[in-house]
mmCIF file of C-alpha atoms and ligand atoms in Angstrom:
data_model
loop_
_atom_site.group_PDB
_atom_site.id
_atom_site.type_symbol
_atom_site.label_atom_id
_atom_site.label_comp_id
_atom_site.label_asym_id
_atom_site.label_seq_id
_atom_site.Cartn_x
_atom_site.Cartn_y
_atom_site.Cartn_z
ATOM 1 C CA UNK A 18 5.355 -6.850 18.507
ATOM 2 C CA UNK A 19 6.400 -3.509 19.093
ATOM 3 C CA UNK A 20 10.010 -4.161 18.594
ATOM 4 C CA UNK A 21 8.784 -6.063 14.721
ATOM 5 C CA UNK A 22 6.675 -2.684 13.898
ATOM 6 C CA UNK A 23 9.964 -0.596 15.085
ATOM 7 C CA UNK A 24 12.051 -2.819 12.184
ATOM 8 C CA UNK A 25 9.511 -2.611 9.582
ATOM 9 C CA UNK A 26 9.537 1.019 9.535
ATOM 10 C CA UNK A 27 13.056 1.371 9.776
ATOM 11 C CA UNK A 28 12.798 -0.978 6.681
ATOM 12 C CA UNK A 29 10.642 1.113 5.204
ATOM 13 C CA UNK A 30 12.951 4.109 6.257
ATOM 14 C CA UNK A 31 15.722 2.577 4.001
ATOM 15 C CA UNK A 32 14.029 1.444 1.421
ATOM 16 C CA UNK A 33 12.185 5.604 0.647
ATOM 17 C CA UNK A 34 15.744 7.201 1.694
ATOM 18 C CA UNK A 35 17.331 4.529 -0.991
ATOM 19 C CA UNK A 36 15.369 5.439 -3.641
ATOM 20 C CA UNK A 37 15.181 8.936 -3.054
ATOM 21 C CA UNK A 38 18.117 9.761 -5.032
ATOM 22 C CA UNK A 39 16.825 8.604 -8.501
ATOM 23 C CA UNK A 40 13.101 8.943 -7.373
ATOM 24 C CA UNK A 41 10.414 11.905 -6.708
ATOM 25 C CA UNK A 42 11.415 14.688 -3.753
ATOM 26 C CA UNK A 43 9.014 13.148 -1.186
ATOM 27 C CA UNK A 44 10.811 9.776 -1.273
ATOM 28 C CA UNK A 45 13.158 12.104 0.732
ATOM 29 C CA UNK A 46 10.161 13.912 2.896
ATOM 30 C CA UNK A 47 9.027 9.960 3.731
ATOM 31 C CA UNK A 48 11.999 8.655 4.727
ATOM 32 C CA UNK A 49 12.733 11.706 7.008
ATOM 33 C CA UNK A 50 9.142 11.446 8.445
ATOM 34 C CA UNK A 51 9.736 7.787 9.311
ATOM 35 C CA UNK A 52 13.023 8.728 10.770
ATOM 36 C CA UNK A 53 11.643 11.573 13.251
ATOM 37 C CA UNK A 54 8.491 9.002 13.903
ATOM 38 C CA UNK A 55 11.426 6.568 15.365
ATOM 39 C CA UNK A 56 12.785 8.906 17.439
ATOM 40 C CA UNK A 57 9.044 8.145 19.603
ATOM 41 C CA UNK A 58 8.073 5.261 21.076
ATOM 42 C CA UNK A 59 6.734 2.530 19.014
ATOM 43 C CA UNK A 60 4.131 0.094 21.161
ATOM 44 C CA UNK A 61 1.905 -2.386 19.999
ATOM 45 C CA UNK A 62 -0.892 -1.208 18.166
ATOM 46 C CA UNK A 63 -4.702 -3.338 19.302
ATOM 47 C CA UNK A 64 -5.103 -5.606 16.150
ATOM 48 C CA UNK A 65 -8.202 -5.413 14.158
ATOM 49 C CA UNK A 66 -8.242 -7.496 11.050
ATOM 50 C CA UNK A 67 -10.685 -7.143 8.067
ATOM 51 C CA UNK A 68 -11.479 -10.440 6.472
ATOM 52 C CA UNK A 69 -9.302 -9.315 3.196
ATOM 53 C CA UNK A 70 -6.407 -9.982 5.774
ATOM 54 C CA UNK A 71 -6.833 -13.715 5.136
ATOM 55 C CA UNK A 72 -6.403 -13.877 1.921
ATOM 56 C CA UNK A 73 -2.527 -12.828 2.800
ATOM 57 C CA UNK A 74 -2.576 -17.206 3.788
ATOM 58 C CA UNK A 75 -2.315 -17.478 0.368
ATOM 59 C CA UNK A 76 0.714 -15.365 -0.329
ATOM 60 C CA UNK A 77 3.931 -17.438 -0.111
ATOM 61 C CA UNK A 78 6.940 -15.414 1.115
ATOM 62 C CA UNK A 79 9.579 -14.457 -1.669
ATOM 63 C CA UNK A 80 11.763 -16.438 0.775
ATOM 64 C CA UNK A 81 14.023 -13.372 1.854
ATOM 65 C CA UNK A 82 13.560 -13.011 5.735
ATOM 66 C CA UNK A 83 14.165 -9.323 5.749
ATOM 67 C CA UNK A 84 12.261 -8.273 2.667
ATOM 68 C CA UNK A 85 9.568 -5.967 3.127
ATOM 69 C CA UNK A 86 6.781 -8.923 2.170
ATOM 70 C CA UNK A 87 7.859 -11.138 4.738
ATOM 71 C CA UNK A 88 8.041 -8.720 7.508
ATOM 72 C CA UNK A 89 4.553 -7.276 6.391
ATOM 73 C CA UNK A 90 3.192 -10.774 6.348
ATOM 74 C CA UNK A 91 4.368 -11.503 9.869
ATOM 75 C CA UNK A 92 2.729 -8.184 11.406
ATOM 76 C CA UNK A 93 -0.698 -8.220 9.266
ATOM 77 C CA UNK A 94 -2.689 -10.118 12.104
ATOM 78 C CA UNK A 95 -1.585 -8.177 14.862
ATOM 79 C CA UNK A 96 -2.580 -4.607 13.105
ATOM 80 C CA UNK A 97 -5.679 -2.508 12.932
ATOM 81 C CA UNK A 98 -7.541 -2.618 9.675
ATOM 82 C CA UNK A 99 -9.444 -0.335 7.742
ATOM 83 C CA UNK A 100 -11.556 0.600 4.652
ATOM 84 C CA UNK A 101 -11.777 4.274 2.901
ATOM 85 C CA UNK A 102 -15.765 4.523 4.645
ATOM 86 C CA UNK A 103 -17.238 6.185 1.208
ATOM 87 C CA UNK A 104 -16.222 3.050 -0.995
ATOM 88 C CA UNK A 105 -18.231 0.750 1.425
ATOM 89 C CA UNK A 106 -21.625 2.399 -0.229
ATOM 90 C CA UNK A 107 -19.868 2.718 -3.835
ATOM 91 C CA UNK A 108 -18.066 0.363 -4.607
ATOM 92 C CA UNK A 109 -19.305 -3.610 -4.931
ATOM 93 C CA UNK A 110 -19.334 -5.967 -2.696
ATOM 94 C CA UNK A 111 -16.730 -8.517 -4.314
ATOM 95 C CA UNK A 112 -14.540 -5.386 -4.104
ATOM 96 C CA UNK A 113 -15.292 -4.382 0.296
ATOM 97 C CA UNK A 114 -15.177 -7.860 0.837
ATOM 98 C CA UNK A 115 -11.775 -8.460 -0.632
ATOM 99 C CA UNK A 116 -9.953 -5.012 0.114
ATOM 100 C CA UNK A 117 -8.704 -3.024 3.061
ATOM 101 C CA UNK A 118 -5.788 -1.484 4.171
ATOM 102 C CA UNK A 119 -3.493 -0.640 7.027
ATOM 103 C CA UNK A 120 -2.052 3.151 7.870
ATOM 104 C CA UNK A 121 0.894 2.691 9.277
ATOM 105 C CA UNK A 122 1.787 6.452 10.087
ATOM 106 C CA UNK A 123 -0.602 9.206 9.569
ATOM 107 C CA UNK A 124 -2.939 11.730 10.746
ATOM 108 C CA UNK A 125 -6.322 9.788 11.405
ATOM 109 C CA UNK A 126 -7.351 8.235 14.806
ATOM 110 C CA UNK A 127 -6.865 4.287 12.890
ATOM 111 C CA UNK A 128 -3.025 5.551 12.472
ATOM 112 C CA UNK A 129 -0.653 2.942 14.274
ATOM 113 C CA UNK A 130 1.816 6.101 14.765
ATOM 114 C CA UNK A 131 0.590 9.473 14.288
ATOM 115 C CA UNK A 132 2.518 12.054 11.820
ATOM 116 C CA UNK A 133 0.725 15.373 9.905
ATOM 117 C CA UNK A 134 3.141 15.324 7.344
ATOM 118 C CA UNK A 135 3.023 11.674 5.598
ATOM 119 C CA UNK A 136 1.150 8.406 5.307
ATOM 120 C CA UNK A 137 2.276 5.516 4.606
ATOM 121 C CA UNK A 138 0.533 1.973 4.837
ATOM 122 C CA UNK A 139 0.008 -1.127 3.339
ATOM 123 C CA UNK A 140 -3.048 -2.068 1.378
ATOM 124 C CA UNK A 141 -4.407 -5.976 -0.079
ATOM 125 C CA UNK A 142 -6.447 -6.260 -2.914
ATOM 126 C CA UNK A 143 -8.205 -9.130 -3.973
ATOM 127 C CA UNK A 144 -6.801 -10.725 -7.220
ATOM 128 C CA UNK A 145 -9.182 -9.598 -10.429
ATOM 129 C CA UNK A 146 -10.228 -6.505 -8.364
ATOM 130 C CA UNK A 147 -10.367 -3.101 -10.114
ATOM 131 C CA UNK A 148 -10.058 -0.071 -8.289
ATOM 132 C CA UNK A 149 -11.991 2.557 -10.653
ATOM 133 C CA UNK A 150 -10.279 5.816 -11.320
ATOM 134 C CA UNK A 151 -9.868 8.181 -8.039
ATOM 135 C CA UNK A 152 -8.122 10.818 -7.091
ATOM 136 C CA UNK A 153 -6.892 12.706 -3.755
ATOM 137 C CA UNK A 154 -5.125 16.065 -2.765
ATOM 138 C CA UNK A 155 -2.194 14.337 -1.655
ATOM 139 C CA UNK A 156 0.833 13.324 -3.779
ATOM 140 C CA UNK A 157 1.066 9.430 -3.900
ATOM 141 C CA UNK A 158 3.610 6.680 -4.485
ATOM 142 C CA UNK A 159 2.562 2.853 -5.232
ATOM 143 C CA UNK A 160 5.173 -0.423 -4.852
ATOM 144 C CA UNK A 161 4.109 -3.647 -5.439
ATOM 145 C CA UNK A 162 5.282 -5.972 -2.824
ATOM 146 C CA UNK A 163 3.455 -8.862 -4.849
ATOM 147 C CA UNK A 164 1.192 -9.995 -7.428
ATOM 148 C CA UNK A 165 0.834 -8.335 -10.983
ATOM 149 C CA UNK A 166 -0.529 -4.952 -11.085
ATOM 150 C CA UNK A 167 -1.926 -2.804 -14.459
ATOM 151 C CA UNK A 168 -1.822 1.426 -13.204
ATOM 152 C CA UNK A 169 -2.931 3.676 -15.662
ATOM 153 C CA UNK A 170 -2.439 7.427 -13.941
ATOM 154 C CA UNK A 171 -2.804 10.849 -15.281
ATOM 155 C CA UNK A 172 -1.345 10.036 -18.796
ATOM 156 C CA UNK A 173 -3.764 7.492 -19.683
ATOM 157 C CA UNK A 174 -1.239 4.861 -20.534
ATOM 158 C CA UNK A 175 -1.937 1.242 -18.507
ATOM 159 C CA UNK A 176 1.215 -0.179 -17.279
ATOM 160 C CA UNK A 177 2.285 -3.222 -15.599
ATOM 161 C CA UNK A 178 3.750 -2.819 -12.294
ATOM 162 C CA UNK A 179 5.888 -5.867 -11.315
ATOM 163 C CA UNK A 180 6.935 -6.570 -7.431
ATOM 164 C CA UNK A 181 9.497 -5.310 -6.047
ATOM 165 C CA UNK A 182 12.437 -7.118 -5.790
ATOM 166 C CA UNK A 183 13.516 -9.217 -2.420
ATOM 167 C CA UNK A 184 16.550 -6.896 -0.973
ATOM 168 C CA UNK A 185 17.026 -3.460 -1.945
ATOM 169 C CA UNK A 186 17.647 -2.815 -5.554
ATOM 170 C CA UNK A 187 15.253 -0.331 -6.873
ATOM 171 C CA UNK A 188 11.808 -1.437 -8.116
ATOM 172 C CA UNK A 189 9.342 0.151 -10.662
ATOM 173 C CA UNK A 190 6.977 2.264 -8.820
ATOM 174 C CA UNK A 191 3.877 3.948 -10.038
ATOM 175 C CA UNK A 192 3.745 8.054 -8.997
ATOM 176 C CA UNK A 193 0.800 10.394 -8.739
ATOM 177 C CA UNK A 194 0.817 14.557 -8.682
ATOM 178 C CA UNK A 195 -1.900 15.793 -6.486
ATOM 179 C CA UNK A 196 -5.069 15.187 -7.754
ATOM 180 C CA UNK A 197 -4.295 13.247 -10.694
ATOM 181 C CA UNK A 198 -6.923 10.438 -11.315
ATOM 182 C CA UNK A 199 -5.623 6.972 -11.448
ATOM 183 C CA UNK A 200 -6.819 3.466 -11.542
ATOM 184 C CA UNK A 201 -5.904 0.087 -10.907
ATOM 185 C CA UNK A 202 -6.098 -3.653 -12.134
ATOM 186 C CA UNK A 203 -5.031 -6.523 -9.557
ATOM 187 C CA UNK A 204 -4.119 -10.052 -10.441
ATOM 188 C CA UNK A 205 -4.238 -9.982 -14.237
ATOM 189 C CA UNK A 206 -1.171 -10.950 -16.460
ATOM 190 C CA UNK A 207 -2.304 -11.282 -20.796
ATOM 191 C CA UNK A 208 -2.596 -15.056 -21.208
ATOM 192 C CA UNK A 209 -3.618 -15.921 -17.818
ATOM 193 C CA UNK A 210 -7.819 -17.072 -17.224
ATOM 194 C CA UNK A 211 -9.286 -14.187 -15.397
ATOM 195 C CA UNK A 212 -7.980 -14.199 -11.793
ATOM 196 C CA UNK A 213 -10.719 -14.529 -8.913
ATOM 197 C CA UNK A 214 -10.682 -13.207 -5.886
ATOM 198 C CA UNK A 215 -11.838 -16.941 -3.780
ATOM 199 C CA UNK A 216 -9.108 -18.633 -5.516
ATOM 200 C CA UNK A 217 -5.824 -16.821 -6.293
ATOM 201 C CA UNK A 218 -3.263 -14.865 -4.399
ATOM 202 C CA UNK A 219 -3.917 -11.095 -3.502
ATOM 203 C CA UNK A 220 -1.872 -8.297 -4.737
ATOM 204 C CA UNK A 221 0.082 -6.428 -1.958
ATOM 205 C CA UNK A 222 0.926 -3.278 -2.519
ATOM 206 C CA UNK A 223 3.004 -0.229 -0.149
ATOM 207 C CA UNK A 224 1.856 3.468 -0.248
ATOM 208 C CA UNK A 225 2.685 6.611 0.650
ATOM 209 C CA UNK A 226 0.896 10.286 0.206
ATOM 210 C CA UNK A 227 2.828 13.589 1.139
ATOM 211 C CA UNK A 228 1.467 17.173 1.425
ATOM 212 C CA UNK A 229 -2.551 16.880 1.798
ATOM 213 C CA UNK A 230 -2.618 14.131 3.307
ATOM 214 C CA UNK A 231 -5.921 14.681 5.612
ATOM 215 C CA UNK A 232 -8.723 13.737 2.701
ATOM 216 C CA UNK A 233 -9.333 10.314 1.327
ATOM 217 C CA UNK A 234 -9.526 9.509 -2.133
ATOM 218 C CA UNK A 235 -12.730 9.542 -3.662
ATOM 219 C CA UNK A 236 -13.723 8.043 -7.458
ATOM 220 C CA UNK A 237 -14.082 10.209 -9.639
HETATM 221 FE FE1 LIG B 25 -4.236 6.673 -4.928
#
């Protein structure tokens, strides 16, 4: 387990130091971060899965062993899940029961390895979820590892993020300045009945936050 957790970052490593060249400055700061956090020792972090971690079954690999979504899908039962604790009272209950999300480096206690300079995880969200606008201190990057995805950020234009795809050619990505509210749509495509949560896939999605990276998001 720990030696799967030490590729996927290294994976993850690549894939921010890849993009970094026609991408935002803290591509660079992430995959440097995930670098130094190899340098430590990687063990095997106590699983704790939410019940959104089940509706990964559903998911069928893109049928690339070493793509980001197959190595994800392989570790999600044996990591510690977790929920942004002020959206449990917020937000509805279609929307806790079908979200969650794992940090896999950061600075909080559910961290799997601990860094004060960047976070970067993997969150599920039900399909025909939406997460109402938020916003956070800390500069953020979103890739979709699958499903369709509508973002509408700080300009107020909604577009459609599509995953990215198997290998390493560069994706579309959706980027956030510090404190720039932002929403998100999961599971809807135009001509397509409205996606439910009990029935279809989930969307899968990779994140990362740089500078202020010690204060959840919170709606706004
Ligand atoms: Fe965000």
């Amino acid at each position: 387990m720990g030696d799967a957790l030490r590729g996927f970052i290294h994976d993850l490593r690549r894939f921010y130091a890849e993009r970094a060249l026609d991408g935002p400055a803290m591509f660079a700061t992430v995959a440097e971060e995930l670098a130094t956090v190899l340098e430590g020792p990687v063990g095997s972090p106590s699983p704790d899965p939410l019940p959104v971690a089940g509706l990964l079954e559903r998911l069928e690999t893109d049928g690339e062993p070493d793509s980001l979504l197959t190595r994800f899908l392989d570790l999600a039962p044996h990591l510690p899940w977790t929920q942004t604790r002020a959206y449990l009272d917020t937000l509805p209950p279609t929307f806790v029961r079908n979200y969650g999300y794992v940090r896999l480096v950061g600075p909080a206690e559910g961290a799997v390895l601990r860094s004060d300079r960047v976070a970067v995880g993997v969150g599920v969200w039900g399909a025909g979820l939406h997460y109402p606008r938020h916003a956070h201190p800390a500069e953020e990057a979103y890739h979709v590892l699958a499903g369709n995805v509508g973002f509408r950020g700080a300009d107020g234009t909604r577009v459609e993020l599509v995953p990215v795809p198997p290998g390493y050619s560069p994706g579309e990505f959706a980027h956030n300045a510090p404190d720039e509210p932002h929403e998100l749509w999961f599971g809807g495509r135009s001509g397509v009945p409205e996606p439910d949560p009990d029935l279809d896939p989930p969307c899968v999605l990779l994140w990362a936050w740089t500078g202020e990276i010690g204060v959840d998001a919170r709606l706004v």
